[in-house]
Tab-separated table of C-alpha atoms in Angstrom:
chain	number	residue	atom	x	y	z
A	637	UNK	CA	23.371	12.417	20.232
A	638	UNK	CA	22.369	8.874	19.262
A	639	UNK	CA	19.683	8.556	16.640
A	640	UNK	CA	16.409	6.841	17.539
A	641	UNK	CA	16.676	3.144	16.705
A	642	UNK	CA	13.782	2.979	14.233
A	643	UNK	CA	11.883	4.995	11.648
A	644	UNK	CA	8.082	5.029	11.680
A	645	UNK	CA	6.653	5.220	8.155
A	646	UNK	CA	3.437	6.880	9.293
A	647	UNK	CA	2.086	10.360	9.940
A	648	UNK	CA	-0.392	8.969	12.486
A	649	UNK	CA	0.029	10.635	15.897
A	650	UNK	CA	-1.729	7.624	17.418
A	651	UNK	CA	0.893	5.174	16.156
A	652	UNK	CA	3.683	7.407	17.384
A	653	UNK	CA	2.009	7.696	20.801
A	654	UNK	CA	1.614	3.914	21.009
A	655	UNK	CA	5.319	3.407	20.300
A	656	UNK	CA	6.157	5.916	23.020
A	657	UNK	CA	3.835	3.993	25.338
A	658	UNK	CA	6.183	0.993	25.087
A	659	UNK	CA	9.330	3.183	25.235
A	660	UNK	CA	10.376	2.705	21.625
A	661	UNK	CA	12.217	5.819	20.508
A	662	UNK	CA	11.634	6.648	16.853
A	663	UNK	CA	11.673	9.263	14.127
A	664	UNK	CA	8.539	9.847	12.055
A	665	UNK	CA	8.962	9.571	8.268
A	666	UNK	CA	5.529	9.323	6.607
A	667	UNK	CA	5.158	8.065	3.050
A	668	UNK	CA	2.332	8.279	0.527
A	669	UNK	CA	1.400	5.249	-1.550
A	670	UNK	CA	-1.492	4.228	-3.764
A	671	UNK	CA	-4.002	2.656	-1.372
A	672	UNK	CA	-6.455	1.412	-3.996
A	673	UNK	CA	-7.653	-2.108	-3.122
A	674	UNK	CA	-7.120	-4.775	-5.746
A	675	UNK	CA	-10.162	-6.538	-7.153
A	676	UNK	CA	-11.204	-9.335	-4.814
A	677	UNK	CA	-8.411	-8.600	-2.340
A	678	UNK	CA	-9.324	-9.795	1.178
A	679	UNK	CA	-9.235	-6.967	3.756
A	680	UNK	CA	-6.522	-8.540	5.942
A	681	UNK	CA	-4.325	-9.154	2.901
A	682	UNK	CA	-4.955	-5.581	1.747
A	683	UNK	CA	-3.778	-4.202	5.103
A	684	UNK	CA	-0.686	-6.415	5.011
A	685	UNK	CA	0.201	-5.379	1.466
A	686	UNK	CA	-0.056	-1.686	2.306
A	687	UNK	CA	2.001	-1.976	5.490
A	688	UNK	CA	4.757	-3.868	3.664
A	689	UNK	CA	4.689	-1.397	0.767
A	690	UNK	CA	4.959	1.624	3.085
A	691	UNK	CA	8.001	0.087	4.754
A	692	UNK	CA	9.596	-0.758	1.413
A	693	UNK	CA	8.972	2.705	-0.077
A	694	UNK	CA	10.616	4.460	2.880
A	695	UNK	CA	13.531	2.020	2.922
A	696	UNK	CA	14.204	2.602	-0.769
A	697	UNK	CA	14.179	6.385	-0.286
A	698	UNK	CA	16.899	6.257	2.349
A	699	UNK	CA	20.565	6.588	1.537
A	700	UNK	CA	22.526	3.575	2.797
A	701	UNK	CA	24.088	5.676	5.573
A	702	UNK	CA	20.626	6.810	6.699
A	703	UNK	CA	19.112	3.375	6.930
A	704	UNK	CA	17.617	2.207	10.181
A	705	UNK	CA	14.880	-0.354	10.776
A	706	UNK	CA	11.588	0.866	9.278
A	707	UNK	CA	8.254	0.131	10.929
A	708	UNK	CA	5.009	0.640	9.009
A	709	UNK	CA	1.366	-0.180	9.643
A	710	UNK	CA	-2.026	-0.084	7.990
A	711	UNK	CA	-5.482	-0.322	9.524
A	712	UNK	CA	-8.418	-1.590	7.494
A	713	UNK	CA	-12.032	-1.634	8.670
A	714	UNK	CA	-14.199	-4.238	6.973
A	715	UNK	CA	-17.724	-5.583	6.889
A	716	UNK	CA	-17.054	-9.094	5.724
A	717	UNK	CA	-15.069	-8.662	2.510
A	718	UNK	CA	-16.084	-5.021	2.026
A	719	UNK	CA	-13.352	-2.521	2.907
A	720	UNK	CA	-14.609	0.668	4.561
A	721	UNK	CA	-11.982	3.361	4.069
A	722	UNK	CA	-11.766	6.948	5.212
A	723	UNK	CA	-14.948	8.871	4.416
A	724	UNK	CA	-14.924	11.184	1.428
A	725	UNK	CA	-17.260	13.704	3.051
A	726	UNK	CA	-20.100	14.104	5.581
A	727	UNK	CA	-22.543	12.033	3.533
A	728	UNK	CA	-20.045	9.218	3.079
A	729	UNK	CA	-19.258	9.187	6.815
A	730	UNK	CA	-22.977	8.993	7.609
A	731	UNK	CA	-23.352	6.100	5.159
A	732	UNK	CA	-20.427	4.194	6.689
A	733	UNK	CA	-21.567	4.730	10.276
A	734	UNK	CA	-25.141	3.736	9.420
A	735	UNK	CA	-23.777	0.471	8.002
A	736	UNK	CA	-21.763	-0.187	11.168
A	737	UNK	CA	-24.686	0.665	13.456
A	738	UNK	CA	-26.007	-2.269	15.462
A	739	UNK	CA	-23.642	-4.861	14.048
A	740	UNK	CA	-20.162	-6.339	14.301
A	741	UNK	CA	-17.295	-5.576	11.948
A	742	UNK	CA	-13.603	-6.462	11.698
A	743	UNK	CA	-10.562	-4.252	12.098
A	744	UNK	CA	-7.395	-5.624	10.502
A	745	UNK	CA	-4.154	-3.860	11.404
A	746	UNK	CA	-0.941	-5.031	9.786
A	747	UNK	CA	2.487	-4.046	11.046
A	748	UNK	CA	5.625	-4.562	8.954
A	749	UNK	CA	9.300	-4.265	9.854
A	750	UNK	CA	12.090	-3.929	7.308
A	751	UNK	CA	15.813	-3.780	8.185
A	752	UNK	CA	19.220	-4.842	6.945
A	753	UNK	CA	18.665	-8.369	8.199
A	754	UNK	CA	15.368	-8.905	6.404
A	755	UNK	CA	11.646	-8.261	6.740
A	756	UNK	CA	8.762	-9.570	8.780
A	757	UNK	CA	5.124	-8.668	9.363
A	758	UNK	CA	2.097	-9.504	11.474
A	759	UNK	CA	-1.659	-8.950	11.156
A	760	UNK	CA	-3.950	-8.346	14.120
A	761	UNK	CA	-7.674	-8.871	13.589
A	762	UNK	CA	-10.258	-7.623	16.070
A	763	UNK	CA	-14.047	-7.707	16.067
A	764	UNK	CA	-15.848	-4.525	17.096
A	765	UNK	CA	-19.588	-4.445	17.770
A	766	UNK	CA	-21.458	-1.149	17.577
A	767	UNK	CA	-24.722	-0.454	19.332
A	768	UNK	CA	-27.559	1.060	17.331
A	769	UNK	CA	-26.817	4.678	16.433
A	770	UNK	CA	-29.446	7.289	15.711
A	771	UNK	CA	-29.199	9.649	12.756
A	772	UNK	CA	-28.877	12.524	15.245
A	773	UNK	CA	-25.925	10.815	16.948
A	774	UNK	CA	-24.222	10.223	13.621
A	775	UNK	CA	-24.655	13.885	12.693
A	776	UNK	CA	-23.349	14.966	16.117
A	777	UNK	CA	-20.362	12.657	15.758
A	778	UNK	CA	-19.494	14.061	12.343
A	779	UNK	CA	-19.535	17.579	13.803
A	780	UNK	CA	-16.852	16.578	16.348
A	781	UNK	CA	-14.463	16.334	13.394
A	782	UNK	CA	-13.247	12.928	14.492
A	783	UNK	CA	-14.575	10.690	11.681
A	784	UNK	CA	-13.139	12.712	8.789
A	785	UNK	CA	-9.707	11.060	8.562
A	786	UNK	CA	-10.361	7.678	10.154
A	787	UNK	CA	-10.783	4.299	8.487
A	788	UNK	CA	-14.377	3.257	9.086
A	789	UNK	CA	-15.206	6.857	10.081
A	790	UNK	CA	-14.571	6.384	13.809
A	791	UNK	CA	-11.849	6.423	16.460
A	792	UNK	CA	-11.914	3.849	19.255
A	793	UNK	CA	-9.816	6.099	21.501
A	794	UNK	CA	-12.022	9.155	21.027
A	795	UNK	CA	-15.693	10.062	20.967
A	796	UNK	CA	-16.331	6.921	18.924
A	797	UNK	CA	-15.903	4.818	22.077
A	798	UNK	CA	-19.489	5.643	23.111
A	799	UNK	CA	-20.815	3.552	20.219
A	800	UNK	CA	-18.755	0.421	20.935
A	801	UNK	CA	-20.719	-2.230	22.787
A	802	UNK	CA	-18.031	-4.907	22.596
A	803	UNK	CA	-14.458	-5.293	21.382
A	804	UNK	CA	-12.833	-8.703	20.975
A	805	UNK	CA	-9.150	-8.538	20.142
A	806	UNK	CA	-6.534	-5.808	20.371
A	807	UNK	CA	-7.569	-2.329	21.519
A	808	UNK	CA	-4.230	-0.915	20.354
A	809	UNK	CA	-4.705	-2.717	17.046
A	810	UNK	CA	-8.056	-1.028	16.503
A	811	UNK	CA	-6.373	2.237	17.463
A	812	UNK	CA	-3.784	1.706	14.717
A	813	UNK	CA	-0.790	-0.257	16.024
A	814	UNK	CA	-1.181	-3.676	17.694
A	815	UNK	CA	1.386	-3.536	20.475
A	816	UNK	CA	1.624	-7.291	21.054
A	817	UNK	CA	2.536	-7.951	17.420
A	818	UNK	CA	4.692	-4.816	17.211
A	819	UNK	CA	6.749	-5.951	20.202
A	820	UNK	CA	7.125	-9.434	18.687
A	821	UNK	CA	8.800	-7.782	15.695
A	822	UNK	CA	10.874	-5.223	17.592
A	823	UNK	CA	12.065	-7.146	20.663
A	824	UNK	CA	14.792	-9.165	18.879
A	825	UNK	CA	16.005	-6.004	17.146
A	826	UNK	CA	16.216	-4.161	20.462
A	827	UNK	CA	18.123	-7.005	22.075
A	828	UNK	CA	15.086	-8.235	23.985
A	829	UNK	CA	13.462	-11.517	23.111
A	830	UNK	CA	10.369	-10.997	25.274
A	831	UNK	CA	10.867	-14.346	26.988
A	832	UNK	CA	13.607	-13.755	29.544
A	833	UNK	CA	12.380	-14.378	33.043
A	834	UNK	CA	9.266	-16.182	31.837
A	835	UNK	CA	8.050	-18.958	34.100
């Protein structure tokens, strides 16, 4: 049986589901890296660095005979230059969500591809505007279990959608894998340039 054409350096079921959505067969090979932001590092650059590092770490772990193109991604939620990571606990999630309440924030998702022929990457930036959230709603949302392992303490594709008043950009990017940019990287590798038949 032929092996899937790429390796996904992520444990995220959402990223895997998004790849399946565009019929990209893949094997999941998550990696752990140090995700500490550097002092003064802009959020989009932070996301790009982590995506590229995840791809590189997995590539270096593979024996030459095992190597296939590696795809990696990182999603960073930011208020201006402040990076809002995954919440540490209930109180931290409540703090993050209270900060997002009633205002716009940015979601930067970087996707990186590494293969024998080289490396490339893209960053998708979207603006998400939350409506005002009550303390009771924030507490209810925490009890759903959804915010615990999400950057910015919410999931656009889950219960968190009820708080989103407006989204400008890439829905799939906010979800964790911007499909437009991902296809730009993968199409040449899959023998598809994305332009055939274009008017």
